Coordinates of C-alpha atoms in Angstrom, one line a residue:
Chain A
M259 CA -51.2 62.9 47.3
G260 CA -48.5 64.1 48.9
R261 CA -46.4 67.3 49.1
R262 CA -42.9 64.9 49.3
M263 CA -44.9 62.3 46.6
E264 CA -44.9 64.9 44.2
T265 CA -41.6 66.3 44.9
E266 CA -40.0 63.1 44.2
L267 CA -42.4 62.3 41.1
E268 CA -40.9 65.4 39.6
K269 CA -37.4 64.7 40.3
L270 CA -38.0 61.5 38.8
N271 CA -39.6 62.8 35.3
H272 CA -36.2 65.8 35.6
K273 CA -34.1 63.0 35.8
L274 CA -35.8 60.8 33.0
G275 CA -36.0 63.2 30.5
L276 CA -39.4 62.9 30.3
P277 CA -42.6 65.3 29.8
A278 CA -43.4 67.4 31.9
D279 CA -47.2 66.4 31.4
I280 CA -47.7 62.7 32.1
L281 CA -47.5 63.2 35.7
P282 CA -50.7 61.5 36.7
G283 CA -53.1 65.0 37.6
L284 CA -51.2 67.2 36.8
P285 CA -52.9 70.6 35.9
V286 CA -52.7 72.1 32.4
L287 CA -53.2 75.5 32.2
H288 CA -53.3 77.1 28.4
V289 CA -53.6 80.8 28.7
Y290 CA -55.1 82.2 24.8
G291 CA -53.4 86.0 25.1
F292 CA -55.1 87.9 28.0
C293 CA -58.7 87.0 27.3
K294 CA -58.9 82.9 27.5
L295 CA -57.5 80.8 30.2
E296 CA -58.1 76.9 30.2
V297 CA -57.4 75.2 32.7
S298 CA -57.7 70.9 32.6
N299 CA -56.9 68.4 35.4
F300 CA -59.0 70.7 38.0
K301 CA -60.7 68.9 40.9
S302 CA -63.6 71.7 41.9
I303 CA -64.2 75.6 42.1
R304 CA -63.6 77.1 45.5
E305 CA -64.7 80.7 45.0
Y306 CA -66.3 81.8 41.8
T307 CA -67.1 86.1 41.0
G308 CA -66.6 88.4 38.1
E309 CA -64.1 89.3 39.7
C310 CA -62.2 86.2 41.1
I311 CA -62.3 82.5 40.1
R312 CA -60.3 80.0 42.8
I313 CA -59.7 76.6 41.3
R314 CA -58.5 73.4 43.3
T315 CA -56.6 71.2 41.5
N316 CA -54.4 67.9 43.2
Y317 CA -51.2 70.2 44.3
R318 CA -51.7 73.8 44.0
E319 CA -54.3 75.8 44.0
I320 CA -54.9 78.5 41.2
E321 CA -56.2 81.7 41.4
I322 CA -57.7 84.3 38.5
Q323 CA -58.2 87.4 38.9
G324 CA -59.6 90.0 36.6
K325 CA -63.3 91.8 35.6
K326 CA -66.1 90.6 34.1
L327 CA -64.9 86.7 34.5
V328 CA -67.1 84.0 32.3
L329 CA -67.0 81.0 33.0
E330 CA -67.5 80.1 29.5
N331 CA -67.2 75.9 29.4
F332 CA -67.7 74.0 32.6
T333 CA -67.3 70.4 31.9
T334 CA -65.5 67.7 33.9
D335 CA -62.3 67.3 32.2
S336 CA -61.6 71.1 32.2
L337 CA -63.0 74.7 32.2
M338 CA -62.5 78.0 30.3
V339 CA -62.6 80.9 32.1
C340 CA -62.7 84.1 29.8
G341 CA -62.8 87.7 30.2
N342 CA -60.4 90.4 31.6
I343 CA -57.7 88.5 33.3
Q344 CA -55.5 90.5 34.9
S345 CA -53.3 88.1 37.6
I346 CA -52.9 84.4 37.5
F347 CA -51.0 82.9 41.1
L348 CA -50.4 79.6 41.6
K349 CA -50.8 78.9 45.4
E350 CA -49.7 76.6 47.9
E351 CA -52.7 74.3 49.1
P352 CA -53.3 75.6 52.5
I353 CA -53.7 72.2 54.7
Chain B
M125 CA -68.6 86.6 26.3
K126 CA -70.1 84.0 24.0
R127 CA -68.6 80.4 23.2
K128 CA -68.1 80.2 19.6
Q129 CA -69.4 76.9 18.5
G130 CA -69.3 75.2 15.3
F131 CA -72.7 75.3 13.2
L132 CA -72.8 71.5 13.4
E133 CA -72.5 72.4 16.7
N134 CA -75.1 74.9 17.6
L135 CA -77.5 72.9 15.4
S136 CA -77.0 70.0 17.3
E137 CA -77.9 72.0 20.8
F138 CA -80.8 73.8 19.4
W139 CA -81.8 69.9 18.1
R140 CA -81.5 68.6 22.1
G141 CA -83.1 71.9 23.3
G142 CA -81.3 74.2 26.6
L143 CA -82.3 76.7 28.8
I144 CA -80.4 79.3 30.8
I145 CA -81.0 78.8 34.4
E146 CA -80.3 81.3 37.1
I147 CA -78.9 80.5 40.7
P148 CA -78.1 82.8 43.8
E149 CA -73.9 82.9 44.2
D150 CA -74.0 81.3 47.4
G151 CA -75.1 78.1 46.5
S152 CA -73.6 78.0 42.9
R153 CA -70.2 76.8 43.7
R154 CA -71.5 73.6 45.2
I155 CA -73.7 73.0 42.3
M156 CA -70.8 73.7 40.4
N157 CA -68.4 70.8 41.8
M158 CA -71.6 68.7 42.1
C159 CA -71.8 69.4 38.3
H160 CA -68.2 68.5 37.7
Y161 CA -68.4 65.4 39.5
K162 CA -71.5 63.9 37.5
G163 CA -70.5 65.4 34.7
I164 CA -72.8 67.5 33.4
T165 CA -72.2 70.4 30.9
L166 CA -72.3 74.3 31.9
S167 CA -71.5 77.1 29.3
N168 CA -71.1 81.1 29.2
L169 CA -71.4 81.1 33.7
T170 CA -71.9 84.4 34.1
V171 CA -72.6 86.3 37.4
C172 CA -74.9 89.1 37.5
S173 CA -77.0 91.4 39.5
P174 CA -80.7 90.3 40.4
D175 CA -83.1 91.9 38.4
K176 CA -84.9 95.1 40.5
D177 CA -88.6 93.5 41.1
R178 CA -86.8 90.5 42.3
T179 CA -86.6 91.0 46.6
D180 CA -83.6 89.1 47.1
S181 CA -80.6 91.6 46.9
S182 CA -77.6 88.4 45.9
D183 CA -76.0 88.2 43.1
L184 CA -76.9 85.1 40.6
V185 CA -75.3 83.0 38.2
R186 CA -76.4 82.3 34.7
F187 CA -75.6 79.4 33.1
Y188 CA -76.8 77.1 30.4
V189 CA -77.3 73.8 29.9
S190 CA -78.7 71.6 27.9
L191 CA -82.1 69.6 28.2
P192 CA -80.5 66.6 28.8
D193 CA -78.6 67.3 31.7
F194 CA -81.0 69.2 33.1
Y195 CA -82.8 67.1 33.8
Q196 CA -79.8 65.3 36.0
L197 CA -79.0 68.5 37.6
L198 CA -83.1 68.8 39.3
P199 CA -82.0 66.3 41.8
L200 CA -78.8 68.2 42.6
F201 CA -80.9 71.5 43.5
S202 CA -83.1 69.9 45.8
K203 CA -79.8 68.5 47.3
V204 CA -78.3 71.6 47.5
G205 CA -81.4 73.7 48.5
V206 CA -80.5 76.3 45.7
R207 CA -84.1 77.8 44.0
F208 CA -83.4 78.0 40.8
H209 CA -85.2 80.0 37.9
I210 CA -85.5 79.4 34.2
A211 CA -84.5 83.1 32.2
K212 CA -84.9 81.3 28.8
K213 CA -86.1 78.0 27.4
R214 CA -84.9 77.3 23.4
G215 CA -84.4 74.8 20.8
V216 CA -86.7 72.3 19.2
P217 CA -88.6 70.2 22.1
F218 CA -90.0 73.4 23.0
I219 CA -90.5 74.9 19.8
I220 CA -92.5 71.6 19.4
H221 CA -93.8 71.4 23.3
N222 CA -95.3 75.3 22.3
L223 CA -96.7 74.4 19.2
F224 CA -99.0 71.2 20.9
R225 CA -100.2 73.8 23.8
K226 CA -103.0 74.9 21.3
K227 CA -105.4 72.1 20.3
S228 CA -105.9 74.6 16.9
S229 CA -102.8 73.9 15.5
M230 CA -102.8 70.0 17.3
A231 CA -105.7 69.7 14.7
G232 CA -104.3 71.3 12.0
F233 CA -100.5 69.1 13.1
F234 CA -102.5 66.1 12.4
S235 CA -105.3 67.0 9.8
F236 CA -102.2 67.7 7.4
F237 CA -100.8 64.3 7.7
I238 CA -103.5 62.6 7.3
A239 CA -104.6 64.6 4.1
L240 CA -101.3 63.9 3.2
W241 CA -101.7 60.0 3.7
L242 CA -105.3 60.1 2.1
F243 CA -104.5 61.7 -1.0
S244 CA -101.2 59.6 -1.2
S245 CA -103.0 56.4 -1.3
F246 CA -105.0 57.4 -4.2
V247 CA -104.1 57.5 -8.0
W248 CA -104.4 60.6 -9.3
D249 CA -102.6 60.4 -12.6
I250 CA -102.2 58.2 -15.1
R251 CA -99.4 59.0 -17.3
I252 CA -99.1 57.0 -21.1
E253 CA -95.8 57.7 -22.5
G254 CA -94.0 56.1 -25.8
Q255 CA -97.4 55.1 -27.8
E256 CA -97.9 56.0 -31.4
K257 CA -100.3 54.3 -32.9
H258 CA -102.2 53.7 -29.6
T259 CA -103.6 57.3 -28.4
Y260 CA -103.8 58.0 -24.9
E261 CA -107.7 57.8 -25.4
E262 CA -107.8 53.7 -26.7
L263 CA -104.8 53.0 -24.0
S264 CA -107.1 54.6 -21.3
K265 CA -110.8 53.3 -22.2
Y266 CA -108.7 49.6 -22.1
L267 CA -107.1 50.8 -18.9
K268 CA -110.6 51.3 -17.5
S269 CA -112.2 48.1 -19.0
I270 CA -109.5 46.1 -16.4
E271 CA -110.7 48.8 -13.5
V272 CA -107.0 50.5 -14.0
S273 CA -108.3 54.4 -13.5
K274 CA -108.3 57.6 -12.2
G275 CA -108.8 57.1 -8.0
M276 CA -108.9 53.8 -7.7
P277 CA -106.7 53.3 -4.5
V278 CA -103.0 52.8 -4.8
K279 CA -103.0 49.6 -3.3
K280 CA -105.1 47.7 -5.7
V281 CA -102.8 49.1 -8.6
D282 CA -100.6 45.7 -9.5
C283 CA -97.9 47.1 -12.3
N284 CA -96.8 43.0 -13.0
E285 CA -100.4 41.8 -13.8
L286 CA -101.1 45.3 -15.3
E287 CA -97.7 45.3 -18.2
K288 CA -99.2 41.4 -18.5
K289 CA -102.7 42.7 -19.2
L290 CA -101.2 45.4 -22.1
R291 CA -98.9 42.8 -23.9
K292 CA -101.8 40.2 -24.4
K293 CA -104.0 42.6 -25.4
Y294 CA -101.7 44.9 -27.6
A295 CA -99.2 42.1 -29.6
D296 CA -97.8 45.0 -31.6
I297 CA -96.5 46.1 -28.1
G298 CA -92.7 44.9 -27.7
W299 CA -92.2 46.3 -24.2
V300 CA -94.8 47.6 -21.3
S301 CA -93.7 49.2 -17.8
A302 CA -96.2 50.9 -15.3
Q303 CA -94.4 52.3 -12.5
L304 CA -96.4 53.7 -9.6
D305 CA -94.6 57.0 -8.7
G306 CA -96.4 58.7 -5.8
S307 CA -100.0 59.1 -6.6
V308 CA -99.0 58.9 -10.1
L309 CA -99.3 55.8 -12.6
T310 CA -96.9 56.0 -15.7
I311 CA -97.0 53.4 -17.9
N312 CA -94.1 53.1 -20.2
L313 CA -94.0 51.4 -23.8
V314 CA -92.6 50.7 -26.9
E315 CA -94.5 49.6 -29.4
V316 CA -93.1 47.4 -32.5
H317 CA -94.5 47.4 -35.9
E318 CA -95.8 44.0 -36.4
E319 CA -95.1 43.1 -40.0
T320 CA -98.1 42.2 -41.7
K321 CA -99.0 38.2 -41.2
V322 CA -101.1 36.3 -43.9
K323 CA -104.1 35.4 -42.1
E324 CA -103.8 31.3 -41.3
Y325 CA -106.5 29.8 -41.9
K326 CA -108.0 26.7 -40.1
N327 CA -110.2 25.0 -42.6
P328 CA -109.0 24.3 -46.5
R329 CA -108.2 27.3 -48.6
H330 CA -106.4 28.6 -52.4
L331 CA -104.1 31.3 -52.1
I332 CA -105.0 33.7 -54.4
A333 CA -103.7 36.6 -56.4
Q334 CA -105.4 40.0 -55.3
S335 CA -103.9 41.5 -58.6
D336 CA -102.6 41.0 -61.9
G337 CA -99.3 41.1 -62.4
K338 CA -96.0 38.6 -62.1
V339 CA -94.5 36.4 -59.7
V340 CA -91.0 37.3 -58.2
S341 CA -90.7 35.1 -55.8
I342 CA -92.6 31.7 -54.0
L343 CA -91.8 29.9 -51.1
T344 CA -94.6 27.4 -50.0
R345 CA -95.0 26.1 -46.5
H346 CA -98.6 23.7 -47.2
G347 CA -100.8 23.7 -50.5
T348 CA -99.9 22.6 -53.9
P349 CA -98.3 25.5 -55.7
L350 CA -99.6 25.8 -59.2
V351 CA -97.7 29.4 -60.4
K352 CA -93.9 29.6 -60.2
K353 CA -91.4 32.7 -60.4
G354 CA -92.0 35.2 -63.3
D355 CA -94.8 33.5 -64.1
M356 CA -97.8 35.9 -65.1
V357 CA -100.6 36.0 -62.5
S358 CA -104.6 37.4 -63.5
R359 CA -106.5 38.9 -60.5
G360 CA -108.4 35.9 -58.7
A361 CA -105.7 33.1 -60.4
I362 CA -105.2 30.4 -57.7
L363 CA -101.5 30.5 -57.1
V364 CA -101.0 27.4 -54.2
S365 CA -104.2 25.0 -54.5
G366 CA -105.0 24.0 -51.1
V367 CA -105.9 20.8 -52.9
V368 CA -102.6 18.1 -52.1
E369 CA -102.6 15.6 -54.8
I370 CA -100.7 12.0 -54.3
K371 CA -99.6 10.2 -56.5
Q372 CA -98.7 6.8 -57.8
E373 CA -95.4 6.4 -60.0
D374 CA -97.3 6.2 -62.8
M375 CA -98.5 10.0 -61.7
S376 CA -102.3 8.5 -61.1
I377 CA -103.7 9.8 -58.1
I378 CA -105.1 7.5 -54.9
S379 CA -106.3 10.1 -52.7
K380 CA -106.6 13.8 -52.2
Y381 CA -107.1 16.2 -49.0
A382 CA -107.3 19.3 -48.4
V383 CA -105.1 21.8 -46.3
A384 CA -105.1 25.1 -46.0
A385 CA -102.8 26.8 -48.0
D386 CA -99.8 28.6 -46.9
A387 CA -96.5 30.5 -48.8
D388 CA -95.0 33.9 -48.5
I389 CA -95.7 35.0 -52.6
M390 CA -94.5 38.5 -53.7
I391 CA -96.2 39.7 -56.9
E392 CA -95.3 42.8 -59.0
R393 CA -97.1 45.3 -60.4
T394 CA -98.1 48.8 -60.9
C395 CA -100.2 51.0 -59.3
K396 CA -101.7 54.0 -60.0
Y397 CA -101.4 57.1 -57.6
R398 CA -102.9 60.5 -58.3
D399 CA -103.5 63.0 -55.7
S400 CA -104.8 66.6 -56.1
F401 CA -105.4 70.0 -53.9
P402 CA -106.1 73.0 -55.2
M403 CA -104.0 76.0 -54.5
N404 CA -106.2 78.2 -53.2
Y405 CA -107.2 78.1 -49.2
K406 CA -108.0 79.8 -46.7
K407 CA -106.0 81.4 -44.7
K408 CA -106.5 81.9 -40.7
V409 CA -105.2 85.1 -39.5
S410 CA -105.2 86.0 -36.0
T411 CA -106.4 89.6 -35.0
G412 CA -104.5 89.7 -32.0
V413 CA -107.6 89.5 -29.5
K414 CA -107.0 86.7 -26.4
K415 CA -109.1 85.9 -23.8
D416 CA -107.7 83.6 -21.2
I417 CA -110.0 81.8 -18.8
Y418 CA -109.1 80.1 -16.1
G419 CA -110.6 76.7 -14.2
I420 CA -110.6 74.0 -11.6
G421 CA -110.7 70.9 -12.2
V422 CA -111.5 68.0 -9.3
N423 CA -111.4 64.8 -10.8
E424 CA -112.0 65.2 -14.5
K425 CA -114.7 67.5 -13.9
F426 CA -114.1 71.5 -14.5
F427 CA -115.3 74.5 -13.2
Y428 CA -114.6 77.4 -14.5
I429 CA -113.9 80.2 -12.5
T430 CA -114.6 82.7 -15.4
V431 CA -117.8 82.4 -18.1
P432 CA -115.9 81.7 -21.5
D433 CA -117.8 84.4 -23.6
I434 CA -116.4 83.6 -26.5
S435 CA -118.6 85.2 -28.5
F436 CA -116.2 88.0 -30.6
H437 CA -115.6 85.6 -33.2
K438 CA -119.0 85.5 -34.3
K439 CA -118.9 89.4 -35.7
N440 CA -115.5 88.9 -37.5
K441 CA -117.4 86.4 -39.1
G442 CA -114.1 83.9 -38.1
G443 CA -113.3 81.6 -35.0
Y444 CA -111.3 80.7 -32.8
Y445 CA -107.8 77.9 -31.1
S446 CA -108.0 77.4 -28.1
F447 CA -104.7 76.0 -26.2
E448 CA -105.5 74.2 -22.6
S449 CA -102.8 74.4 -20.1
E450 CA -103.2 72.3 -16.6
K451 CA -100.5 72.9 -13.9
E452 CA -100.0 70.5 -11.2
L453 CA -98.9 71.0 -7.8
T454 CA -95.5 68.6 -8.1
H455 CA -94.8 66.5 -10.4
S456 CA -95.1 62.9 -8.5
F457 CA -97.7 63.1 -5.8
F458 CA -100.2 64.6 -8.1
L459 CA -103.7 65.5 -6.4
P460 CA -106.8 65.6 -7.9
L461 CA -107.2 69.9 -7.7
I462 CA -105.8 70.6 -11.3
F463 CA -105.5 74.2 -12.2
I464 CA -106.7 75.2 -16.5
K465 CA -106.0 77.6 -18.2
K466 CA -108.1 78.5 -21.5
E467 CA -106.4 80.6 -24.3
Y468 CA -109.1 81.5 -26.9
L469 CA -107.3 83.8 -29.9
E470 CA -109.5 85.4 -32.5
Y471 CA -108.6 84.9 -36.1
V472 CA -110.0 85.5 -39.5
E473 CA -110.4 83.7 -43.0
K474 CA -108.7 85.2 -46.0
D475 CA -107.2 84.5 -48.8
A476 CA -104.8 82.7 -49.9
A477 CA -102.6 80.7 -52.4
Y478 CA -99.6 78.4 -51.7
T479 CA -96.8 78.9 -53.9
E480 CA -95.2 76.6 -56.2
N481 CA -92.8 75.4 -54.0
E482 CA -95.3 75.2 -51.0
A483 CA -97.8 73.1 -53.2
K484 CA -94.4 70.6 -54.2
R485 CA -93.6 70.0 -50.6
M486 CA -97.2 69.3 -49.3
A487 CA -98.1 67.2 -52.2
E488 CA -94.8 65.4 -51.6
D489 CA -95.7 64.9 -48.3
R490 CA -99.0 64.0 -48.9
L491 CA -97.2 61.0 -51.5
N492 CA -94.9 60.0 -48.7
Q493 CA -97.9 59.4 -46.1
F494 CA -99.2 57.3 -48.7
L495 CA -95.9 55.3 -49.1
E496 CA -95.1 54.9 -45.4
K497 CA -99.3 53.5 -45.5
I498 CA -98.8 50.7 -47.5
K499 CA -95.3 49.7 -46.5
K500 CA -97.0 49.1 -43.0
K501 CA -99.1 46.4 -45.3
G502 CA -96.1 44.4 -46.3
V503 CA -95.3 46.6 -49.3
L504 CA -91.9 47.2 -51.3
I505 CA -91.7 49.9 -53.4
I506 CA -89.3 49.3 -56.5
K507 CA -90.0 52.5 -58.4
N508 CA -91.8 55.8 -58.4
N509 CA -93.1 57.6 -61.3
V510 CA -95.0 60.0 -59.5
T511 CA -95.2 63.5 -60.9
I512 CA -96.4 66.5 -59.5
S513 CA -97.3 69.7 -62.0
I514 CA -99.7 72.3 -61.4
E515 CA -102.8 73.0 -63.8
N516 CA -105.3 75.9 -63.6
G517 CA -104.6 76.4 -60.3
V518 CA -105.2 73.1 -58.9
C519 CA -101.6 70.8 -57.8
I520 CA -101.5 67.3 -59.1
S521 CA -99.7 64.0 -58.4
R522 CA -100.1 61.6 -60.7
G523 CA -97.8 58.4 -62.2
E524 CA -97.4 54.6 -61.7
L525 CA -95.1 53.2 -58.6
L526 CA -93.8 49.8 -58.9
V527 CA -94.3 47.5 -56.1
H528 CA -94.2 44.1 -54.7
E529 CA -96.9 43.3 -52.9
P530 CA -97.2 40.2 -50.6
V531 CA -100.2 37.7 -51.5
T532 CA -102.7 37.8 -48.8
T533 CA -106.3 36.9 -50.5
S534 CA -107.9 33.3 -50.0
K535 CA -110.5 31.4 -51.0
K536 CA -112.2 28.4 -49.6
V537 CA -111.7 25.1 -50.9
R538 CA -115.1 23.3 -52.2
A539 CA -115.3 19.9 -51.1
K540 CA -115.5 19.1 -54.7
E541 CA -112.8 19.9 -55.9
W542 CA -110.7 17.4 -53.8
R543 CA -113.5 14.9 -52.9
M544 CA -113.3 11.5 -55.2
E545 CA -116.2 9.0 -56.6
T546 CA -115.3 5.4 -55.3
E547 CA -115.9 3.0 -58.3
D548 CA -119.2 1.9 -56.2
G549 CA -119.9 5.8 -56.6
N550 CA -119.4 6.9 -52.8
K551 CA -117.8 9.9 -52.4
R552 CA -114.7 9.7 -50.2
D553 CA -112.9 11.6 -47.8
S554 CA -109.1 11.2 -47.2
T555 CA -107.6 12.5 -44.3

């Protein structure tokens, strides 16, 4: 999905006043305190070490930095990151 | 950090089985993404440093995968070219696999089921419940005669047939139910008190009085009644004749024929009752000495582990009681093996005497037993004039009972009583 299409859909969604999560393939992040993060609608894993996890989604890349990071559950729909989460970056996907 | 799981989830995982796999970090990303597309669930992914004894220096990714998912994962490993190491196996499939690796465990496992099947395919105990008049021994003897006994195959037991046979054999068993519960055959029955039946004779017979008394009721079905209500009769008198006369209008007899007289007749009579027992008796007093003897019973044959030494009662001129108890393995799954415990209690006989109250209570019990016994024969107790007294160290019950007794005695009708001579002197039979 192109970046222009993404913007147009977001604009339309905003105008209609619909909830944001109905957009197709939009990643959903749930953060539980500082030690647990659940990511739904992801595409793949770009990097996985104990200190950094990079997750590719339909629109952007999510980078999680921390210590002793563990992928507690890794399924088709979602993944659960546990450990000492220090930062979460939502990066523009490199072309 | 371990993912928290519910009890059922853990149990399900344990049942399915699972493995902890270690793969090099280099190929882990590709494997993870392939698992994501294939729908393979991985859990507890951690990055860990390799063991000291391992030569490769790169970090490892360790994760848990269920056994069904592991089989889907295998082609992915070969496709990516990643060498994996199984760190741990857990779950039921691996326990069973380990169990079957040893021949002796496998033999034990199968022999357990064979023994279970073998023992449960025979009847090892027959329980009879609800009987009062018929003893267990009597019923067991009959069951043996119809080839229903301990040790017979369960397949041969036909409960419906058994119920029919029991009902046919014992007319006083009103209801019977046979059921096979495991290796135990349980027979439940209800006895009914059968009313005293007047013997039905096919041959011509008179009904006669078995004692002196007064006829209080008479209802004739067959035969000619010779007495009526209120008549006094003596022992041996014919009450209902087995000869039926056919008369003309002028009361002259045309013919006679003989029948088996049948009637309900009650005769009122007094019967004497006397019973006595001495007030002094030998009382068995336990000395407190007890000996237990243990044994094993295998299909009605008993072997005692300890030798029964019951000689102690001889020197004390006493005796012993014995109590037996059998211990079975389970309630419904009854094996032919039983454990027996016999308990012997030493006692000595000492002179004792009943108190007046004790003696009277005992005499009343004995009288009630007698009354119950005659009631079963259909006798009605109208008046009870029995008195209990103690005379010269003897408890005596004496008196008279006024009873209504059914007539059950009969005697044969002789041919000359009903055969009539014809005018030409020949005898003829009438039908």
